[in-house]
GROMACS .gro file of C-alpha atoms in nm:
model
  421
    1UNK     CA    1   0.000   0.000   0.000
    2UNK     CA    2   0.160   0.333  -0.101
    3UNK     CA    3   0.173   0.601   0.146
    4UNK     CA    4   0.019   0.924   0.052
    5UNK     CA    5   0.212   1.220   0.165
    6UNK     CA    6  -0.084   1.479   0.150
    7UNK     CA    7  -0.283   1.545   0.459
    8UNK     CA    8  -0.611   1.566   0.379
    9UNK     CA    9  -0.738   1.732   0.736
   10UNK     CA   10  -0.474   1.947   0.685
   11UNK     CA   11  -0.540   2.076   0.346
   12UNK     CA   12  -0.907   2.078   0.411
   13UNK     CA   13  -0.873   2.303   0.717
   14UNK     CA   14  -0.648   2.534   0.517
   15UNK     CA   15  -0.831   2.590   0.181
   16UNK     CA   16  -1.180   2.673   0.442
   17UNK     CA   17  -0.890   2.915   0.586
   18UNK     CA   18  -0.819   3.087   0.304
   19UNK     CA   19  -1.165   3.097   0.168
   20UNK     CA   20  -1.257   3.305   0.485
   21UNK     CA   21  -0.987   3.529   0.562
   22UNK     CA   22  -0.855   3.561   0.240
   23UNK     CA   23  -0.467   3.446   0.093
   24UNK     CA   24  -0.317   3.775   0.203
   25UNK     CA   25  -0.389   3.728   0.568
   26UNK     CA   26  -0.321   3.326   0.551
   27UNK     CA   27   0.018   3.405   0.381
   28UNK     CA   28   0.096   3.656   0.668
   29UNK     CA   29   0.012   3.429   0.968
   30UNK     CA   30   0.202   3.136   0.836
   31UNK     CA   31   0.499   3.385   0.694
   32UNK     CA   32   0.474   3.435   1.086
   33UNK     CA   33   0.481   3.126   1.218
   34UNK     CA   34   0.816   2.976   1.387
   35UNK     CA   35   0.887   2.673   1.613
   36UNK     CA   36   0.710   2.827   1.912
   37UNK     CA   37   0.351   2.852   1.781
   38UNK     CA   38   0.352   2.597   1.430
   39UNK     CA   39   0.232   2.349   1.637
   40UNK     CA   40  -0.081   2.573   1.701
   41UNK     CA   41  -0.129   2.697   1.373
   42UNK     CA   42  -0.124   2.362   1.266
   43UNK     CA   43  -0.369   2.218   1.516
   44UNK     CA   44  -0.604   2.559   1.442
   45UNK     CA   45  -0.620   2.489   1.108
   46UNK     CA   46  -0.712   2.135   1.108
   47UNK     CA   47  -0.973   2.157   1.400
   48UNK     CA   48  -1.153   2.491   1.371
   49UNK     CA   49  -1.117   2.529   0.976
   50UNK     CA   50  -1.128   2.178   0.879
   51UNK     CA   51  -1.381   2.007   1.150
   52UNK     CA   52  -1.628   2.336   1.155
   53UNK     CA   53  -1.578   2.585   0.905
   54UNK     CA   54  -1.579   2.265   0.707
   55UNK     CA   55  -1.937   2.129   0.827
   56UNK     CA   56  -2.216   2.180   0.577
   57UNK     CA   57  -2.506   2.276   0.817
   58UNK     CA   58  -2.437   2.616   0.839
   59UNK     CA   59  -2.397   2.849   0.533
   60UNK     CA   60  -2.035   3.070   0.577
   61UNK     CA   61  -2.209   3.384   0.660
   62UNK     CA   62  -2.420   3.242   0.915
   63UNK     CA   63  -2.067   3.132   1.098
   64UNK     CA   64  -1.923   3.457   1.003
   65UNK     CA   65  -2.184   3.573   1.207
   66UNK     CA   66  -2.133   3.347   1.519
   67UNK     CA   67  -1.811   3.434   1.485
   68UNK     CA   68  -1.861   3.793   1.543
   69UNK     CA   69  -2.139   3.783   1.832
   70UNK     CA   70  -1.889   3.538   2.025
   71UNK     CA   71  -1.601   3.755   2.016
   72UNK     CA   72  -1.782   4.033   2.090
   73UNK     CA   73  -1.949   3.828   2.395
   74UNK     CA   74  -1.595   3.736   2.515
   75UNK     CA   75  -1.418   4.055   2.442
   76UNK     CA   76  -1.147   3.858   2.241
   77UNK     CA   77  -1.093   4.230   1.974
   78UNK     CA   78  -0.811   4.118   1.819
   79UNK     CA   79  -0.996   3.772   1.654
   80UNK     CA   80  -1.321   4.016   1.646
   81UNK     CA   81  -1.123   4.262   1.465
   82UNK     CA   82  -0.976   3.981   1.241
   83UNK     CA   83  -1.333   3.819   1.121
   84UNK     CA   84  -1.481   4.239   1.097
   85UNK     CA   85  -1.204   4.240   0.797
   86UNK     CA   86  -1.277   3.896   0.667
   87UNK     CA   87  -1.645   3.918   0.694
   88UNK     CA   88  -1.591   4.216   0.473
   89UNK     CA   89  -1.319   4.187   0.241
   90UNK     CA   90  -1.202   3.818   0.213
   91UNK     CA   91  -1.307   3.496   0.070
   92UNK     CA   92  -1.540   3.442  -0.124
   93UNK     CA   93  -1.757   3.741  -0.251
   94UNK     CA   94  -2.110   3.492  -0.147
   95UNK     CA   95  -1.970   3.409   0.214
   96UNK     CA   96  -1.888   3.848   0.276
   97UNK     CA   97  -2.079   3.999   0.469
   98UNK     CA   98  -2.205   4.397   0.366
   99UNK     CA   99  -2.139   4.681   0.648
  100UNK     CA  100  -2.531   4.690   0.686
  101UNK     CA  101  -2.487   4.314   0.761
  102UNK     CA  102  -2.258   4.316   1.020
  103UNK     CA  103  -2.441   4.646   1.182
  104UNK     CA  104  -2.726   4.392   1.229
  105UNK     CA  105  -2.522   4.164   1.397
  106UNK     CA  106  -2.366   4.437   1.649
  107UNK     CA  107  -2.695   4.557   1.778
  108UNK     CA  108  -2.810   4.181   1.780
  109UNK     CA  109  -2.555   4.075   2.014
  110UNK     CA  110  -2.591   4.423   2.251
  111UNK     CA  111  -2.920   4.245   2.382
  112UNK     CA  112  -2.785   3.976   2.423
  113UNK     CA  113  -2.426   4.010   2.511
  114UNK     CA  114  -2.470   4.377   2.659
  115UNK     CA  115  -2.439   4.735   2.535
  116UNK     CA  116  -2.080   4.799   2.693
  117UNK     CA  117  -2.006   4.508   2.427
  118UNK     CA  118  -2.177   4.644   2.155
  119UNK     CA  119  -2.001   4.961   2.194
  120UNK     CA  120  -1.653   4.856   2.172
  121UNK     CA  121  -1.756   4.652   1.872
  122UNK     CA  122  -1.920   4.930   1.736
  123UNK     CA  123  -1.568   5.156   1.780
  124UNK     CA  124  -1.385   4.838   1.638
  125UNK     CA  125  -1.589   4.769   1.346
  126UNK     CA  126  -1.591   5.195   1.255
  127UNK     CA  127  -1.219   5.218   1.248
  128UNK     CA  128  -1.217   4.921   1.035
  129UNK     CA  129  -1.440   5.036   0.738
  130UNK     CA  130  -1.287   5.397   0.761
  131UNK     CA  131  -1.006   5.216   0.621
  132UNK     CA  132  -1.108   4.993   0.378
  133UNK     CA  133  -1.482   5.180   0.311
  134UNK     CA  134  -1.374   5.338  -0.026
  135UNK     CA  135  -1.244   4.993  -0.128
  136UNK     CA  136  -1.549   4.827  -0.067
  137UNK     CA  137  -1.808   5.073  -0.226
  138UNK     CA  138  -1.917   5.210   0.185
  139UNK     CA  139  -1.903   5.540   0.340
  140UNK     CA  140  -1.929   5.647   0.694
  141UNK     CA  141  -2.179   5.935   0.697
  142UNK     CA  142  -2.266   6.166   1.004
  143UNK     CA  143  -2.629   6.101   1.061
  144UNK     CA  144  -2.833   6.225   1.377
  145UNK     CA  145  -2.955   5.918   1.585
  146UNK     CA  146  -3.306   6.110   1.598
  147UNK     CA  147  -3.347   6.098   1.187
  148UNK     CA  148  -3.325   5.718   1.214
  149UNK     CA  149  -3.592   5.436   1.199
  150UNK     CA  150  -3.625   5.078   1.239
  151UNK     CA  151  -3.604   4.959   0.887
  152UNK     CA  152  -3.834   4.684   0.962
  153UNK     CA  153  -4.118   4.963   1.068
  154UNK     CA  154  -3.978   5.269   0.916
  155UNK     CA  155  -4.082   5.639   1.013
  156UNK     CA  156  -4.453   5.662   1.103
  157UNK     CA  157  -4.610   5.982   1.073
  158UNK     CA  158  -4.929   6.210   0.957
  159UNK     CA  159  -5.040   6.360   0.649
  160UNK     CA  160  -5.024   6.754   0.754
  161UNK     CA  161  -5.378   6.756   0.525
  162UNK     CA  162  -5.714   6.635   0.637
  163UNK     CA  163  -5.839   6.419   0.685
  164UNK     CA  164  -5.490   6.291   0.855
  165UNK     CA  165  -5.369   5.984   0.724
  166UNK     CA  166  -5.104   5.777   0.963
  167UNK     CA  167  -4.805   5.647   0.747
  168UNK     CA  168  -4.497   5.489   0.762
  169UNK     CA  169  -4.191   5.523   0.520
  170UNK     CA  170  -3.950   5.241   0.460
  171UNK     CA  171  -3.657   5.374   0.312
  172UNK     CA  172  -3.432   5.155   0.055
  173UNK     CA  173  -3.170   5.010   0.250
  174UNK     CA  174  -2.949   4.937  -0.038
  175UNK     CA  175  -2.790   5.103  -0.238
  176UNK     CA  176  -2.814   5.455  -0.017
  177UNK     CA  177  -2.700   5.671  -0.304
  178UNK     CA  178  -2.922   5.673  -0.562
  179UNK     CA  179  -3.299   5.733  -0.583
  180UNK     CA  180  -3.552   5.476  -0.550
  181UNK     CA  181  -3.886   5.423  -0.674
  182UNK     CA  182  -4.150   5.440  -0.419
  183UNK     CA  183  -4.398   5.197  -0.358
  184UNK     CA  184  -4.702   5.245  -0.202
  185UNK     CA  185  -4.907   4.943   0.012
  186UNK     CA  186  -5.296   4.997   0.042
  187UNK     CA  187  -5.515   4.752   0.330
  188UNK     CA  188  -5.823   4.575   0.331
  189UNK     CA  189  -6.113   4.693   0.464
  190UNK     CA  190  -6.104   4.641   0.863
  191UNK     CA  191  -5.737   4.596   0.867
  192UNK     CA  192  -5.440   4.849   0.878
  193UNK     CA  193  -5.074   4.949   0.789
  194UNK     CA  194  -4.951   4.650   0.981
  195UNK     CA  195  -5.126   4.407   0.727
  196UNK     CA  196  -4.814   4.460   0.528
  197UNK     CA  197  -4.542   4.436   0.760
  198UNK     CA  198  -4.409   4.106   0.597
  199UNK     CA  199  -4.384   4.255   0.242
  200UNK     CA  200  -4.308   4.540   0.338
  201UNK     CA  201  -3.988   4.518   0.458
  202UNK     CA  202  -3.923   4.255   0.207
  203UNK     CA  203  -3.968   4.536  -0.049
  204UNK     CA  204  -3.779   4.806   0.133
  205UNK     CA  205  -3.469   4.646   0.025
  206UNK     CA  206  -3.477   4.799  -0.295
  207UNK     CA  207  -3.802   5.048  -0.274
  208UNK     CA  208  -3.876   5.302  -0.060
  209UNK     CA  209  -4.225   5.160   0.110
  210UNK     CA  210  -4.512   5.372   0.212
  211UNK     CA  211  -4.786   5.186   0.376
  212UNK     CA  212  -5.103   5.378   0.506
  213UNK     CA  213  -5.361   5.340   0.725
  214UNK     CA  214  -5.692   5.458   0.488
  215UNK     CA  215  -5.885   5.730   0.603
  216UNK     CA  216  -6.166   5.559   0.941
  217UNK     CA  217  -5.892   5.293   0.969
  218UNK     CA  218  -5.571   5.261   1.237
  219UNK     CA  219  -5.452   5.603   1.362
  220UNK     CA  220  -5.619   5.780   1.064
  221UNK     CA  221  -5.887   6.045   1.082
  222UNK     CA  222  -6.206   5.889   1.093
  223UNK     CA  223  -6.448   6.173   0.968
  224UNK     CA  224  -6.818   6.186   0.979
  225UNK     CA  225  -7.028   6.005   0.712
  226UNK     CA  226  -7.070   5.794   0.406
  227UNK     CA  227  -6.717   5.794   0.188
  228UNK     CA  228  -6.721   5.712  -0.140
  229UNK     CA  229  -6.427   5.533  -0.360
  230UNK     CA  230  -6.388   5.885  -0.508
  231UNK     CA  231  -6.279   6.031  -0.159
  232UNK     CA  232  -6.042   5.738  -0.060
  233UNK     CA  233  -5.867   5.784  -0.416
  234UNK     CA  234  -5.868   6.179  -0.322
  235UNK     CA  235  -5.663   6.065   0.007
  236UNK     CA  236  -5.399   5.859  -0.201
  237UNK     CA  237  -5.334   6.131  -0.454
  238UNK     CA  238  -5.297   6.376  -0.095
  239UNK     CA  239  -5.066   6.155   0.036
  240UNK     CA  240  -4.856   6.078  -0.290
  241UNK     CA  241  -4.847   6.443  -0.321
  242UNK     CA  242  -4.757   6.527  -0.009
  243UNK     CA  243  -4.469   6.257  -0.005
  244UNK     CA  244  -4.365   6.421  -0.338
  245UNK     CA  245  -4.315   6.058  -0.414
  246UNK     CA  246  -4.502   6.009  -0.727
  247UNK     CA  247  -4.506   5.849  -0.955
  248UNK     CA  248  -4.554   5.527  -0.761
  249UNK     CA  249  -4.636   5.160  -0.785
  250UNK     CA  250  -4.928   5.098  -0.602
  251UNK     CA  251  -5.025   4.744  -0.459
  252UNK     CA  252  -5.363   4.753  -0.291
  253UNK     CA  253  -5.578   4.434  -0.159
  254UNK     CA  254  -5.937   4.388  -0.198
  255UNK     CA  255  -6.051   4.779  -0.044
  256UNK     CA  256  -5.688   4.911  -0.158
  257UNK     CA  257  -5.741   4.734  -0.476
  258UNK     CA  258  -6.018   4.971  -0.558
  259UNK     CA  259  -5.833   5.272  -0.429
  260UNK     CA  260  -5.551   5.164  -0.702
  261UNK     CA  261  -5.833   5.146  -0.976
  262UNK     CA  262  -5.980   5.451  -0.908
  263UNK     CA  263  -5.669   5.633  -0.903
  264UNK     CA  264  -5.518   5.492  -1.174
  265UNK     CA  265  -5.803   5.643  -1.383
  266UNK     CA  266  -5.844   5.979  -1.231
  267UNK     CA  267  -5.461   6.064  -1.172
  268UNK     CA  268  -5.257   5.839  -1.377
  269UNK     CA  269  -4.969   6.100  -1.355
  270UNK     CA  270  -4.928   5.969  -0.987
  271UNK     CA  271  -4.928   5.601  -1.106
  272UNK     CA  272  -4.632   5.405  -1.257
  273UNK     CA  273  -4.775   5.010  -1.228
  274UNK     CA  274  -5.051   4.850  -1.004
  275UNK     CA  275  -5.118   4.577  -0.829
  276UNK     CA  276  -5.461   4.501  -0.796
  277UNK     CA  277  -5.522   4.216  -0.532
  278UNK     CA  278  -5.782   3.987  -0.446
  279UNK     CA  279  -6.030   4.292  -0.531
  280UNK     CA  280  -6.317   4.377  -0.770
  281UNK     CA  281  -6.441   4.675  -0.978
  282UNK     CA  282  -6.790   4.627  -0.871
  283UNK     CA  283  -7.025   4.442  -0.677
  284UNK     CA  284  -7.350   4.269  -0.860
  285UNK     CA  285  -7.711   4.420  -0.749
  286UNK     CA  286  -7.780   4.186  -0.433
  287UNK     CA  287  -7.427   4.192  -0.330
  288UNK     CA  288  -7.432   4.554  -0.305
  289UNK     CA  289  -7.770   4.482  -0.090
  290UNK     CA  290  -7.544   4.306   0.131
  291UNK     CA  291  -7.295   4.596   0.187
  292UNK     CA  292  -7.616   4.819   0.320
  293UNK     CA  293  -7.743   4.534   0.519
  294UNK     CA  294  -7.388   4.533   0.684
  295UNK     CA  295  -7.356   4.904   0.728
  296UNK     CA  296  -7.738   4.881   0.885
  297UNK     CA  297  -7.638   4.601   1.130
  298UNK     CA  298  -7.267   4.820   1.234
  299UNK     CA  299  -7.448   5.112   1.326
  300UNK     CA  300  -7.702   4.961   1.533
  301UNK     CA  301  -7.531   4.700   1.665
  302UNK     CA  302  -7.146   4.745   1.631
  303UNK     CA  303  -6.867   4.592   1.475
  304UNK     CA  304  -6.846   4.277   1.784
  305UNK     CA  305  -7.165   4.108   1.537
  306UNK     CA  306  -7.036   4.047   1.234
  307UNK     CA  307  -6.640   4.005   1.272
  308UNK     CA  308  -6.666   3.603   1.299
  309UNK     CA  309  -6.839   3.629   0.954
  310UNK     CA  310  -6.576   3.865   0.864
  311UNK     CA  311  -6.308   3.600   0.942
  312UNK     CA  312  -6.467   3.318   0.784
  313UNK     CA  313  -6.441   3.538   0.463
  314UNK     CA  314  -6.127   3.644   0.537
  315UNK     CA  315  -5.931   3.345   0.579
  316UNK     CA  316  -6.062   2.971   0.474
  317UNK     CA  317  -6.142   2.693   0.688
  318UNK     CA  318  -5.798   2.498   0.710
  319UNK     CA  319  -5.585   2.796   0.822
  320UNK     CA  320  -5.845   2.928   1.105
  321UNK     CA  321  -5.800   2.557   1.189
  322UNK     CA  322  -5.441   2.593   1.201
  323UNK     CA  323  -5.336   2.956   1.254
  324UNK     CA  324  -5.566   3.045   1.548
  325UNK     CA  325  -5.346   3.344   1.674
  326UNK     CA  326  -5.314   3.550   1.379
  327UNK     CA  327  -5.670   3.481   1.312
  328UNK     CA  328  -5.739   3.632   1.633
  329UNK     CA  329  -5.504   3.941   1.578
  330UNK     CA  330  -5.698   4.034   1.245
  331UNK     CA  331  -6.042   3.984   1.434
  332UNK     CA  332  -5.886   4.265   1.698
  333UNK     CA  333  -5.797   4.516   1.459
  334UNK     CA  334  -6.184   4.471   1.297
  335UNK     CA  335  -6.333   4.504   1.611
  336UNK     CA  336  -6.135   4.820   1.731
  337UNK     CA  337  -6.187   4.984   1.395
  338UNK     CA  338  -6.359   5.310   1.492
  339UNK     CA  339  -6.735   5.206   1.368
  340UNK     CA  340  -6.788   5.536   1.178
  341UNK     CA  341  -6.489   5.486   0.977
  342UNK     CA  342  -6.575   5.121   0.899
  343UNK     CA  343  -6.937   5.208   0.813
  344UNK     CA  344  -6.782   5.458   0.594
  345UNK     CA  345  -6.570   5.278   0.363
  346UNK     CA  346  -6.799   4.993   0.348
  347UNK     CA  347  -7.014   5.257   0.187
  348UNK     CA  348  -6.730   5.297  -0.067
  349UNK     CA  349  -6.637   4.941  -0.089
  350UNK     CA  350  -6.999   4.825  -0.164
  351UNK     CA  351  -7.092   5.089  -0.434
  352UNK     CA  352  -6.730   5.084  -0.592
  353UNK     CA  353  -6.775   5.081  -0.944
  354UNK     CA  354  -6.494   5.116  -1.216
  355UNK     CA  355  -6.567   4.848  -1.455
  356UNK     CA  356  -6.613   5.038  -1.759
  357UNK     CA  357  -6.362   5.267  -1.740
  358UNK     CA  358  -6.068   4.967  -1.663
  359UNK     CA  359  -5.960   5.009  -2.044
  360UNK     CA  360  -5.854   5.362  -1.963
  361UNK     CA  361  -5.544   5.219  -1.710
  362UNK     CA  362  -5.252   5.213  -1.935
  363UNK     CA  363  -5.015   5.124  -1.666
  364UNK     CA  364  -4.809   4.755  -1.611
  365UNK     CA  365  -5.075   4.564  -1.387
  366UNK     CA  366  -5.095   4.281  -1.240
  367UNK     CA  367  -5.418   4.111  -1.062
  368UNK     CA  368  -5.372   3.863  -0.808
  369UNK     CA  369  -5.673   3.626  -0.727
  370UNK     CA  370  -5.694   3.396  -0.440
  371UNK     CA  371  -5.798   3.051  -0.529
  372UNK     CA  372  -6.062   3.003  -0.213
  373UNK     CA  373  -6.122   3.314  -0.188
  374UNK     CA  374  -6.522   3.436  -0.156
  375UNK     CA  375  -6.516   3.774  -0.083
  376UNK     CA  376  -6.371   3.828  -0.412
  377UNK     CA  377  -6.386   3.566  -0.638
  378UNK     CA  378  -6.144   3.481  -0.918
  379UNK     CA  379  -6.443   3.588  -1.170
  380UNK     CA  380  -6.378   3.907  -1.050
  381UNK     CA  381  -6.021   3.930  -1.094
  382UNK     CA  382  -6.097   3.784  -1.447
  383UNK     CA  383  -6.300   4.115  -1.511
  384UNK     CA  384  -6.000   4.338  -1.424
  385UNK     CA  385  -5.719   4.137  -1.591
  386UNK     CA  386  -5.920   4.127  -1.939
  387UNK     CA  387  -6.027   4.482  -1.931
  388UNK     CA  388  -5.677   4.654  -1.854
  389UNK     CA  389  -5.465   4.684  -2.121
  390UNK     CA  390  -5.165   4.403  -2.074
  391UNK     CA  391  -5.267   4.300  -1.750
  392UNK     CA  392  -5.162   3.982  -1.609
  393UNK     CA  393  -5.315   3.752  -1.382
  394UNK     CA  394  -5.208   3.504  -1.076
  395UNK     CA  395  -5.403   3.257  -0.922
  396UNK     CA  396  -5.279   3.202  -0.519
  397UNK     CA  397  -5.341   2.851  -0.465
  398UNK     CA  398  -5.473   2.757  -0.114
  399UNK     CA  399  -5.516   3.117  -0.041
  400UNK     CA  400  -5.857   3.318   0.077
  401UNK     CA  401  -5.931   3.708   0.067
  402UNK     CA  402  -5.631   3.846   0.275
  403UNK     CA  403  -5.425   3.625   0.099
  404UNK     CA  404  -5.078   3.848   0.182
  405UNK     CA  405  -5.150   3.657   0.478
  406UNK     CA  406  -5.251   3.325   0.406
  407UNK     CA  407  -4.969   3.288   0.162
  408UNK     CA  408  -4.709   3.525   0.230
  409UNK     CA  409  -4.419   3.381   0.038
  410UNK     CA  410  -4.651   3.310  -0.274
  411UNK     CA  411  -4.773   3.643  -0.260
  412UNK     CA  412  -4.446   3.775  -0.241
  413UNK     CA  413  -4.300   3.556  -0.507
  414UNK     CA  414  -4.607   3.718  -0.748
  415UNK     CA  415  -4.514   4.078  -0.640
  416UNK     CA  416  -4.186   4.021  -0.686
  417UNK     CA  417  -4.171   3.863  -1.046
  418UNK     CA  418  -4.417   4.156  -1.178
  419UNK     CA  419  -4.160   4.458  -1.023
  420UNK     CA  420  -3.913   4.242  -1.198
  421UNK     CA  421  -4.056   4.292  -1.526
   0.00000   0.00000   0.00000
């Protein structure tokens, strides 16, 4: 039996080595090495870089990231300061991590490491890309802690015109330099902003995101009356205005649907492509019926009587089955819906009625339907998708009337594919 002179653990250990920190810094370490500390180097690169970096469980970036909240933990700066410059110049370009990245991971490991941690790796990790931020495309920018948000959440604020509408803003988180296209997230009826949280900050990656709660909904004014689809398109265009955001792409679902239709029509100079979701643009005779019989039964009665009906509309059978909670969490934000406000848009949402003018939208659109869903049924979505010019259509499979909720990743896939176009 020949003897084979290479050792594999060895060899294994060392290309994982250089993969991560990068040739320069391997080159230096071992240029480095003498008969004091060889014996270490050698036993560090077989056991750490060949027997873990080397296990498949865990992609790089999630052990850069270990990596990084342990050291911090510990207070071992020199290896923290070590993986800070591998994490963001060496190896391989997938297994980097971007400064925005490894900010997450900081204020990650403050809560649970502590904040006297955080800060120190915070001062480590600043020195580090004022050195090498020009050579990796980043650039350390004075910025007052009070101008910030939480990107997942963004700013939340008020339209200065009335009827106030509450509103958050997502800005883009990549790419800081250049301007983004805004897009703008409209609710169902009985919901609010938060109904888009998921997406949201999905899209907020490369969009600025403005979600809003519509006018008798959330923290919105909820003014006296009947509203018509006319006066929640009025509020959009006052709020894309106001933003000086236009023109925007506008996703709306089922009440926010309509909004997009309407607007689309009377301001097109506002719109740049729609999304029109699990919605309709308008309601048979005895369905409308319904709508009055529902405002009739609010205002005497309240909101409490009809939000299991609501739900059962809302979301099919199997996922109330299985997704009790958030169930429960859409039935709270019906029933705390100021009842004037409610009463009002269902006004608007049962007398919507933009059929015949769909042919004058001349924007990219895209309908989404929900396979099971009854409040809106794909025959509807049908109607819109063969009445707007080059509109296309997506069938959710296994997915009701809120089906952003019910199939979040599907949804998202859809949304996705059509801003991609």
């Amino acid at each position: 039996m020949t003897f084979d002179p290479i050792r594999h653990d060895f060899e294994r250990g060392l290309k994982n080595r250089r993969e991560i920190l990068g040739d320069a810094w391997v080159d230096r370490s071992f240029d480095r090495a003498n008969n004091f500390n060889a014996e270490f180097q050698e036993l560090i690169t077989r056991f750490a870089w060949k027997e873990i970096w080397g296990r498949p469980g865990l992609d790089k970036k999630t052990r850069r990231a270990m990596v990084l909240a342990i050291t911090m933990a510990l207070g071992r700066w020199e290896e923290f300061e070590l993986h800070v410059r591998a994490g963001l110049q060496g190896g391989a370009p997938d297994t980097r991590l971007t400064p925005d990245e490894l900010k997450e991971i900081l204020i990650q490991t403050a809560i649970y490491a502590g904040v006297p941690a955080a800060n120190t790796g915070f001062s480590h990790a600043q020195a580090i890309l004022k050195e090498i931020g020009e050579e990796i495309g980043y650039a350390l920018t004075p910025t007052n802690p009070g101008d910030t948000c939480h990107p997942g959440y963004g700013h939340e604020r008020v339209t200065k015109s009335k009827p106030a509408l509450h509103y958050s803003v997502r800005p883009a988180r990549n790419n800081h330099t250049q301007q983004k296209q805004t897009i703008v997230l409209s609710h169902a009826l009985g919901c609010d902003l938060t109904m888009w949280d998921r997406l949201a900050t999905t899209l907020s990656a490369d969009f600025n995101v403005v979600s809003y709660d519509h006018r008798g909904h959330g923290s919105s004014d909820a003014p006296a009356g009947l509203y018509s689809m006319v006066d929640l398109a009025e509020d959009a265009a006052r709020l894309v205005e106001e933003l000086d955001c236009g023109p925007v792409i506008w996703i709306g679902l089922s009440m926010g649907g309509m909004v997009g239709q309407e607007l689309a029509i009377r301001r097109p100079e506002l719109i740049s492509a729609l999304v029109i979701a699990n919605s309709t643009s308008a309601y048979p005779d005895n369905v409308r019926e319904v709508w009055q019989q529902r405002i009739a039964t609010v205002q005497a009665q309240g909101i409490e009587v009809i939000a299991d009906a609501v739900m059962e509309r809302y979301f099919h059978e199997q996922f109330r089955r299985e997704r009790p909670a958030t169930v429960a969490t859409f039935r709270r934000r019906l029933i705390t819906t100021d009842a004037e406000g409610y009463v009002g848009c269902c006004n608007a949402v049962g007398t919507v009625d933009t059929t015949n003018r769909l042919d004058q939208i001349n924007v990219p659109t895209l309908v989404i339907a929900g396979e099971l869903d009854q409040g809106a049924p794909i025959s509807m979505s049908e109607t819109i998708a063969n009445a707007v010019p080059g509109a296309k259509l997506v069938i959710l499979k296994d997915a009701s009337h809120l089906a952003v909720a019910e199939q979040p990743q599907a949804f998202t896939d859809a949304v996705q594919a059509f801003l991609a176009r």
